[in-house]
Amino acid sequence: PADFNGQWVMVTNENFEDIMNAIDIDFATRKIARHLTQTKVIVQNGDKFETKTLSTFRNYEVNFTVGEEFEEVTKGLDNRTIQRECVLQTLVTWDGDKLVAVQKGEKANRGWMQWIEGDLLHLEIHVEDKVCKQVFKKK
Ligand code: RET
């Protein structure tokens, strides 16, 4: 399979605001988060992934094995003011050299797709009818 290992620094981030809105991120958080230059740190061992999305404001970690459905608790990501955790049933699979994630939960059509082109990492995040396109460059 493709090799995602490395540190990837954000170069573009289209429609991130739409995605944050769709997953009920509050206004104050959105205001800060939309300006962040995110860094993706990926440790991959075959089908086993440890991923960190880092920023000066907040970090988000998700670990998974391709083909194995898991419970994804979106701590520090979805809005937490309503005092209930957002738990997703997430399954990541290969589509050729692309990673495709389906995140079953209270939001329809939630998931992402991630692939490499040269020294760029592409990440497309979708929720309901919104799509965010992020591109990262290898450090
Ligand atoms: C940040 C900052 C705080 C607010 C939000 C964030 C969003 C993180 C996301 C991460 C997605 C990671 C994926 C990893 C795949 O391997 C940057 C933590 C909303 C959406 C898809």
Short mmCIF file of N, CA and C and ligand atoms in Angstrom, two decimals:
data_model
loop_
_atom_site.label_atom_id
_atom_site.label_comp_id
_atom_site.label_asym_id
_atom_site.label_seq_id
_atom_site.Cartn_x
_atom_site.Cartn_y
_atom_site.Cartn_z
N PRO A 1 0.81 -1.22 0.00
CA PRO A 1 0.00 0.00 0.00
C PRO A 1 0.85 1.28 0.00
N ALA A 2 0.19 2.40 -0.15
CA ALA A 2 0.89 3.69 -0.16
C ALA A 2 1.55 3.96 1.19
N ASP A 3 2.54 4.82 1.19
CA ASP A 3 3.30 5.16 2.40
C ASP A 3 3.00 6.59 2.83
N PHE A 4 2.27 6.71 3.95
CA PHE A 4 1.85 8.03 4.45
C PHE A 4 2.77 8.55 5.55
N ASN A 5 3.80 7.80 5.89
CA ASN A 5 4.67 8.19 7.00
C ASN A 5 5.27 9.58 6.80
N GLY A 6 5.30 10.34 7.88
CA GLY A 6 5.99 11.62 7.83
C GLY A 6 5.23 12.74 8.52
N GLN A 7 5.84 13.92 8.43
CA GLN A 7 5.22 15.13 8.95
C GLN A 7 4.79 15.96 7.77
N TRP A 8 3.55 16.35 7.78
CA TRP A 8 2.94 17.06 6.65
C TRP A 8 2.40 18.40 7.13
N VAL A 9 2.82 19.46 6.49
CA VAL A 9 2.42 20.81 6.91
C VAL A 9 1.37 21.37 5.94
N MET A 10 0.32 21.90 6.51
CA MET A 10 -0.80 22.41 5.71
C MET A 10 -0.37 23.52 4.76
N VAL A 11 -0.80 23.42 3.51
CA VAL A 11 -0.59 24.52 2.56
C VAL A 11 -1.92 25.17 2.14
N THR A 12 -2.97 24.38 2.02
CA THR A 12 -4.29 24.97 1.73
C THR A 12 -5.37 24.26 2.55
N ASN A 13 -6.47 24.98 2.77
CA ASN A 13 -7.56 24.48 3.61
C ASN A 13 -8.87 25.12 3.15
N GLU A 14 -9.53 24.49 2.19
CA GLU A 14 -10.75 25.07 1.59
C GLU A 14 -12.00 24.57 2.31
N ASN A 15 -12.87 25.52 2.66
CA ASN A 15 -14.19 25.19 3.24
C ASN A 15 -14.13 24.52 4.61
N PHE A 16 -13.05 24.73 5.34
CA PHE A 16 -12.94 24.14 6.68
C PHE A 16 -14.06 24.66 7.58
N GLU A 17 -14.39 25.93 7.39
CA GLU A 17 -15.48 26.57 8.15
C GLU A 17 -16.80 25.80 7.98
N ASP A 18 -17.08 25.39 6.75
CA ASP A 18 -18.32 24.64 6.47
C ASP A 18 -18.37 23.34 7.27
N ILE A 19 -17.21 22.65 7.30
CA ILE A 19 -17.14 21.38 8.02
C ILE A 19 -17.31 21.62 9.52
N MET A 20 -16.65 22.65 10.02
CA MET A 20 -16.76 22.95 11.46
C MET A 20 -18.21 23.27 11.82
N ASN A 21 -18.88 24.02 10.95
CA ASN A 21 -20.30 24.31 11.16
C ASN A 21 -21.13 23.04 11.17
N ALA A 22 -20.85 22.17 10.22
CA ALA A 22 -21.64 20.95 10.07
C ALA A 22 -21.50 20.03 11.28
N ILE A 23 -20.33 20.07 11.95
CA ILE A 23 -20.17 19.22 13.13
C ILE A 23 -20.36 20.02 14.43
N ASP A 24 -21.03 21.17 14.31
CA ASP A 24 -21.49 21.95 15.46
C ASP A 24 -20.38 22.53 16.33
N ILE A 25 -19.25 22.87 15.69
CA ILE A 25 -18.19 23.57 16.42
C ILE A 25 -18.68 25.00 16.70
N ASP A 26 -18.52 25.44 17.92
CA ASP A 26 -19.04 26.75 18.29
C ASP A 26 -18.27 27.90 17.62
N PHE A 27 -18.91 29.06 17.60
CA PHE A 27 -18.39 30.23 16.90
C PHE A 27 -16.98 30.61 17.36
N ALA A 28 -16.78 30.65 18.66
CA ALA A 28 -15.47 31.08 19.20
C ALA A 28 -14.36 30.15 18.74
N THR A 29 -14.65 28.85 18.77
CA THR A 29 -13.65 27.87 18.34
C THR A 29 -13.40 27.99 16.84
N ARG A 30 -14.46 28.15 16.07
CA ARG A 30 -14.32 28.28 14.61
C ARG A 30 -13.46 29.47 14.25
N LYS A 31 -13.66 30.55 14.98
CA LYS A 31 -12.95 31.80 14.71
C LYS A 31 -11.44 31.60 14.85
N ILE A 32 -11.05 30.82 15.83
CA ILE A 32 -9.62 30.53 16.03
C ILE A 32 -9.16 29.47 15.05
N ALA A 33 -9.95 28.41 14.93
CA ALA A 33 -9.49 27.22 14.22
C ALA A 33 -9.33 27.44 12.72
N ARG A 34 -10.09 28.39 12.16
CA ARG A 34 -10.02 28.55 10.69
C ARG A 34 -8.69 29.13 10.23
N HIS A 35 -7.94 29.76 11.13
CA HIS A 35 -6.67 30.36 10.75
C HIS A 35 -5.46 29.47 11.04
N LEU A 36 -5.71 28.29 11.59
CA LEU A 36 -4.60 27.45 12.02
C LEU A 36 -3.88 26.79 10.84
N THR A 37 -2.57 26.76 10.93
CA THR A 37 -1.79 25.94 10.00
C THR A 37 -1.61 24.59 10.69
N GLN A 38 -2.34 23.60 10.20
CA GLN A 38 -2.31 22.29 10.83
C GLN A 38 -1.12 21.48 10.34
N THR A 39 -0.62 20.64 11.21
CA THR A 39 0.43 19.68 10.83
C THR A 39 -0.10 18.28 11.09
N LYS A 40 0.06 17.43 10.10
CA LYS A 40 -0.38 16.04 10.21
C LYS A 40 0.86 15.18 10.43
N VAL A 41 0.88 14.43 11.52
CA VAL A 41 1.99 13.52 11.79
C VAL A 41 1.44 12.10 11.67
N ILE A 42 1.98 11.36 10.75
CA ILE A 42 1.46 10.01 10.50
C ILE A 42 2.56 8.97 10.69
N VAL A 43 2.27 7.98 11.52
CA VAL A 43 3.14 6.82 11.66
C VAL A 43 2.35 5.62 11.14
N GLN A 44 2.86 5.05 10.08
CA GLN A 44 2.16 3.94 9.42
C GLN A 44 3.02 2.69 9.41
N ASN A 45 2.40 1.61 9.78
CA ASN A 45 3.06 0.32 9.71
C ASN A 45 2.13 -0.61 8.93
N GLY A 46 2.30 -0.67 7.64
CA GLY A 46 1.39 -1.45 6.81
C GLY A 46 -0.01 -0.87 6.87
N ASP A 47 -0.93 -1.61 7.48
CA ASP A 47 -2.32 -1.15 7.59
C ASP A 47 -2.60 -0.45 8.91
N LYS A 48 -1.59 -0.33 9.75
CA LYS A 48 -1.76 0.26 11.07
C LYS A 48 -1.34 1.73 11.05
N PHE A 49 -2.23 2.64 11.49
CA PHE A 49 -1.96 4.07 11.43
C PHE A 49 -2.09 4.72 12.81
N GLU A 50 -1.13 5.60 13.10
CA GLU A 50 -1.27 6.52 14.22
C GLU A 50 -1.19 7.91 13.62
N THR A 51 -2.26 8.69 13.78
CA THR A 51 -2.25 10.03 13.17
C THR A 51 -2.49 11.10 14.22
N LYS A 52 -1.75 12.18 14.06
CA LYS A 52 -1.94 13.34 14.92
C LYS A 52 -2.15 14.57 14.05
N THR A 53 -3.22 15.30 14.35
CA THR A 53 -3.42 16.59 13.70
C THR A 53 -3.06 17.64 14.74
N LEU A 54 -1.95 18.34 14.49
CA LEU A 54 -1.42 19.27 15.50
C LEU A 54 -1.63 20.72 15.08
N SER A 55 -1.87 21.55 16.09
CA SER A 55 -1.93 23.00 15.84
C SER A 55 -1.56 23.71 17.13
N THR A 56 -1.34 25.00 17.05
CA THR A 56 -0.98 25.78 18.23
C THR A 56 -2.16 25.87 19.21
N PHE A 57 -3.36 25.56 18.73
CA PHE A 57 -4.57 25.74 19.53
C PHE A 57 -5.05 24.45 20.16
N ARG A 58 -5.15 23.40 19.36
CA ARG A 58 -5.68 22.13 19.83
C ARG A 58 -5.18 21.01 18.92
N ASN A 59 -5.09 19.82 19.48
CA ASN A 59 -4.64 18.67 18.70
C ASN A 59 -5.73 17.62 18.63
N TYR A 60 -5.64 16.80 17.62
CA TYR A 60 -6.59 15.70 17.50
C TYR A 60 -5.86 14.44 17.04
N GLU A 61 -6.06 13.35 17.78
CA GLU A 61 -5.38 12.10 17.45
C GLU A 61 -6.38 11.03 17.07
N VAL A 62 -6.05 10.27 16.06
CA VAL A 62 -6.87 9.10 15.76
C VAL A 62 -5.97 7.98 15.24
N ASN A 63 -6.17 6.80 15.84
CA ASN A 63 -5.39 5.62 15.48
C ASN A 63 -6.34 4.55 14.95
N PHE A 64 -5.91 3.86 13.92
CA PHE A 64 -6.79 2.85 13.34
C PHE A 64 -5.99 1.82 12.54
N THR A 65 -6.65 0.70 12.31
CA THR A 65 -6.13 -0.31 11.40
C THR A 65 -7.10 -0.41 10.24
N VAL A 66 -6.57 -0.35 9.04
CA VAL A 66 -7.41 -0.40 7.86
C VAL A 66 -8.19 -1.72 7.86
N GLY A 67 -9.50 -1.62 7.63
CA GLY A 67 -10.34 -2.81 7.57
C GLY A 67 -10.98 -3.20 8.89
N GLU A 68 -10.60 -2.51 9.98
CA GLU A 68 -11.17 -2.82 11.28
C GLU A 68 -12.00 -1.65 11.81
N GLU A 69 -13.29 -1.85 11.90
CA GLU A 69 -14.16 -0.78 12.42
C GLU A 69 -13.83 -0.50 13.88
N PHE A 70 -13.85 0.77 14.25
CA PHE A 70 -13.55 1.13 15.64
C PHE A 70 -14.44 2.28 16.09
N GLU A 71 -14.46 2.48 17.41
CA GLU A 71 -15.20 3.58 18.00
C GLU A 71 -14.30 4.79 18.05
N GLU A 72 -14.67 5.84 17.34
CA GLU A 72 -13.88 7.08 17.34
C GLU A 72 -14.58 8.10 18.22
N VAL A 73 -13.91 8.46 19.29
CA VAL A 73 -14.45 9.49 20.18
C VAL A 73 -13.77 10.80 19.81
N THR A 74 -14.55 11.73 19.31
CA THR A 74 -13.97 12.95 18.75
C THR A 74 -13.76 14.00 19.84
N LYS A 75 -12.90 13.62 20.79
CA LYS A 75 -12.56 14.53 21.88
C LYS A 75 -11.83 15.75 21.36
N GLY A 76 -12.24 16.92 21.82
CA GLY A 76 -11.56 18.15 21.40
C GLY A 76 -11.88 18.56 19.98
N LEU A 77 -12.85 17.89 19.40
CA LEU A 77 -13.17 18.21 18.00
C LEU A 77 -14.60 18.70 17.89
N ASP A 78 -15.57 17.83 18.07
CA ASP A 78 -16.96 18.25 18.04
C ASP A 78 -17.27 19.11 19.27
N ASN A 79 -18.32 19.84 19.20
CA ASN A 79 -18.72 20.71 20.30
C ASN A 79 -19.08 19.88 21.53
N ARG A 80 -18.51 20.22 22.65
CA ARG A 80 -18.69 19.42 23.84
C ARG A 80 -19.59 20.09 24.89
N THR A 81 -20.11 21.27 24.57
CA THR A 81 -20.87 22.04 25.57
C THR A 81 -22.16 21.33 25.96
N ILE A 82 -22.68 20.47 25.10
CA ILE A 82 -23.93 19.78 25.43
C ILE A 82 -23.68 18.53 26.27
N GLN A 83 -22.43 18.38 26.75
CA GLN A 83 -22.11 17.32 27.70
C GLN A 83 -22.46 15.92 27.22
N ARG A 84 -22.21 15.67 25.95
CA ARG A 84 -22.28 14.28 25.52
C ARG A 84 -21.19 14.11 24.50
N GLU A 85 -20.57 12.98 24.56
CA GLU A 85 -19.46 12.76 23.65
C GLU A 85 -19.98 12.36 22.29
N CYS A 86 -19.24 12.78 21.29
CA CYS A 86 -19.60 12.35 19.96
C CYS A 86 -18.82 11.09 19.64
N VAL A 87 -19.53 9.97 19.56
CA VAL A 87 -18.88 8.71 19.25
C VAL A 87 -19.28 8.27 17.84
N LEU A 88 -18.30 8.01 17.06
CA LEU A 88 -18.53 7.57 15.69
C LEU A 88 -18.11 6.12 15.53
N GLN A 89 -18.77 5.41 14.66
CA GLN A 89 -18.30 4.10 14.24
C GLN A 89 -17.54 4.32 12.95
N THR A 90 -16.24 4.19 13.03
CA THR A 90 -15.41 4.54 11.89
C THR A 90 -14.77 3.31 11.27
N LEU A 91 -14.81 3.27 9.95
CA LEU A 91 -14.14 2.20 9.20
C LEU A 91 -13.31 2.83 8.09
N VAL A 92 -12.02 2.52 8.09
CA VAL A 92 -11.12 3.01 7.05
C VAL A 92 -10.76 1.84 6.13
N THR A 93 -10.86 2.07 4.85
CA THR A 93 -10.50 1.02 3.88
C THR A 93 -9.61 1.61 2.79
N TRP A 94 -8.97 0.75 2.04
CA TRP A 94 -8.19 1.18 0.88
C TRP A 94 -9.08 1.23 -0.34
N ASP A 95 -8.94 2.29 -1.11
CA ASP A 95 -9.49 2.33 -2.46
C ASP A 95 -8.30 2.56 -3.37
N GLY A 96 -7.67 1.49 -3.82
CA GLY A 96 -6.38 1.61 -4.49
C GLY A 96 -5.37 2.14 -3.49
N ASP A 97 -4.72 3.27 -3.78
CA ASP A 97 -3.76 3.87 -2.86
C ASP A 97 -4.39 4.97 -2.00
N LYS A 98 -5.71 5.09 -2.07
CA LYS A 98 -6.40 6.10 -1.25
C LYS A 98 -6.97 5.45 -0.01
N LEU A 99 -6.89 6.20 1.10
CA LEU A 99 -7.55 5.78 2.34
C LEU A 99 -8.93 6.40 2.34
N VAL A 100 -9.94 5.58 2.61
CA VAL A 100 -11.31 6.08 2.62
C VAL A 100 -11.94 5.74 3.96
N ALA A 101 -12.41 6.77 4.67
CA ALA A 101 -13.03 6.57 5.98
C ALA A 101 -14.52 6.88 5.92
N VAL A 102 -15.30 5.98 6.52
CA VAL A 102 -16.74 6.20 6.70
C VAL A 102 -16.97 6.33 8.20
N GLN A 103 -17.57 7.44 8.63
CA GLN A 103 -17.79 7.71 10.05
C GLN A 103 -19.28 7.74 10.34
N LYS A 104 -19.79 6.61 10.84
CA LYS A 104 -21.22 6.54 11.14
C LYS A 104 -21.51 7.16 12.50
N GLY A 105 -22.49 8.06 12.53
CA GLY A 105 -22.85 8.74 13.76
C GLY A 105 -24.10 9.55 13.51
N GLU A 106 -24.26 10.64 14.26
CA GLU A 106 -25.51 11.40 14.11
C GLU A 106 -25.54 12.27 12.85
N LYS A 107 -24.37 12.49 12.25
CA LYS A 107 -24.32 13.29 11.02
C LYS A 107 -24.27 12.38 9.79
N ALA A 108 -25.11 12.69 8.82
CA ALA A 108 -25.14 11.89 7.61
C ALA A 108 -23.90 12.13 6.74
N ASN A 109 -23.55 11.12 5.99
CA ASN A 109 -22.49 11.25 4.97
C ASN A 109 -21.20 11.83 5.52
N ARG A 110 -20.76 11.32 6.68
CA ARG A 110 -19.54 11.84 7.29
C ARG A 110 -18.37 10.90 7.02
N GLY A 111 -17.27 11.49 6.61
CA GLY A 111 -16.08 10.69 6.36
C GLY A 111 -14.97 11.50 5.73
N TRP A 112 -13.93 10.82 5.26
CA TRP A 112 -12.82 11.52 4.62
C TRP A 112 -12.07 10.58 3.68
N MET A 113 -11.27 11.20 2.83
CA MET A 113 -10.47 10.47 1.87
C MET A 113 -9.07 11.08 1.90
N GLN A 114 -8.06 10.24 1.89
CA GLN A 114 -6.70 10.76 2.01
C GLN A 114 -5.78 10.03 1.03
N TRP A 115 -4.98 10.80 0.31
CA TRP A 115 -4.06 10.19 -0.65
C TRP A 115 -2.84 11.08 -0.87
N ILE A 116 -1.82 10.49 -1.50
CA ILE A 116 -0.56 11.19 -1.72
C ILE A 116 -0.33 11.40 -3.22
N GLU A 117 0.15 12.59 -3.53
CA GLU A 117 0.58 12.89 -4.90
C GLU A 117 1.92 13.59 -4.80
N GLY A 118 2.99 12.89 -5.16
CA GLY A 118 4.34 13.47 -5.05
C GLY A 118 4.66 13.75 -3.60
N ASP A 119 5.01 15.01 -3.25
CA ASP A 119 5.29 15.33 -1.85
C ASP A 119 4.10 16.03 -1.19
N LEU A 120 2.92 15.82 -1.76
CA LEU A 120 1.71 16.42 -1.20
C LEU A 120 0.77 15.34 -0.67
N LEU A 121 0.17 15.65 0.47
CA LEU A 121 -0.86 14.81 1.06
C LEU A 121 -2.20 15.52 0.87
N HIS A 122 -3.13 14.84 0.25
CA HIS A 122 -4.46 15.42 0.03
C HIS A 122 -5.44 14.80 1.02
N LEU A 123 -6.28 15.65 1.62
CA LEU A 123 -7.31 15.17 2.54
C LEU A 123 -8.62 15.87 2.22
N GLU A 124 -9.62 15.06 1.89
CA GLU A 124 -10.94 15.60 1.62
C GLU A 124 -11.86 15.13 2.73
N ILE A 125 -12.44 16.09 3.46
CA ILE A 125 -13.33 15.77 4.57
C ILE A 125 -14.76 16.13 4.17
N HIS A 126 -15.69 15.22 4.38
CA HIS A 126 -17.06 15.55 4.03
C HIS A 126 -18.03 15.24 5.17
N VAL A 127 -19.03 16.11 5.33
CA VAL A 127 -20.11 15.94 6.30
C VAL A 127 -21.37 16.49 5.65
N GLU A 128 -22.43 15.66 5.65
CA GLU A 128 -23.67 16.05 4.98
C GLU A 128 -23.35 16.49 3.55
N ASP A 129 -23.70 17.72 3.16
CA ASP A 129 -23.41 18.14 1.78
C ASP A 129 -22.18 19.04 1.69
N LYS A 130 -21.38 19.10 2.76
CA LYS A 130 -20.20 19.96 2.78
C LYS A 130 -18.91 19.18 2.52
N VAL A 131 -17.99 19.82 1.81
CA VAL A 131 -16.71 19.19 1.52
C VAL A 131 -15.59 20.18 1.82
N CYS A 132 -14.61 19.74 2.57
CA CYS A 132 -13.43 20.54 2.87
C CYS A 132 -12.24 19.86 2.21
N LYS A 133 -11.42 20.67 1.52
CA LYS A 133 -10.26 20.11 0.83
C LYS A 133 -8.98 20.68 1.45
N GLN A 134 -8.16 19.79 1.99
CA GLN A 134 -6.90 20.23 2.60
C GLN A 134 -5.72 19.60 1.85
N VAL A 135 -4.66 20.39 1.70
CA VAL A 135 -3.44 19.88 1.10
C VAL A 135 -2.27 20.16 2.05
N PHE A 136 -1.43 19.16 2.25
CA PHE A 136 -0.27 19.26 3.13
C PHE A 136 0.99 18.95 2.33
N LYS A 137 2.10 19.57 2.70
CA LYS A 137 3.37 19.32 2.02
C LYS A 137 4.32 18.61 2.96
N LYS A 138 5.05 17.64 2.44
CA LYS A 138 5.95 16.86 3.28
C LYS A 138 7.08 17.74 3.82
N LYS A 139 7.36 17.58 5.12
CA LYS A 139 8.38 18.39 5.78
C LYS A 139 9.75 17.80 5.53
C1 RET B 1 -8.53 21.00 14.93
C2 RET B 1 -8.49 22.31 15.74
C3 RET B 1 -9.67 22.48 16.63
C4 RET B 1 -10.94 22.49 15.85
C5 RET B 1 -11.01 21.45 14.79
C6 RET B 1 -9.91 20.71 14.38
C7 RET B 1 -10.17 19.65 13.37
C8 RET B 1 -9.52 18.52 13.14
C9 RET B 1 -9.87 17.55 12.15
C10 RET B 1 -9.07 16.48 11.99
C11 RET B 1 -9.21 15.43 11.06
C12 RET B 1 -8.31 14.44 11.02
C13 RET B 1 -8.31 13.34 10.10
C14 RET B 1 -7.30 12.44 10.19
C15 RET B 1 -7.11 11.34 9.31
O1 RET B 1 -6.13 10.61 9.36
C16 RET B 1 -7.54 21.17 13.81
C17 RET B 1 -8.06 19.88 15.85
C18 RET B 1 -12.38 21.23 14.20
C19 RET B 1 -11.10 17.72 11.34
C20 RET B 1 -9.37 13.20 9.09
#
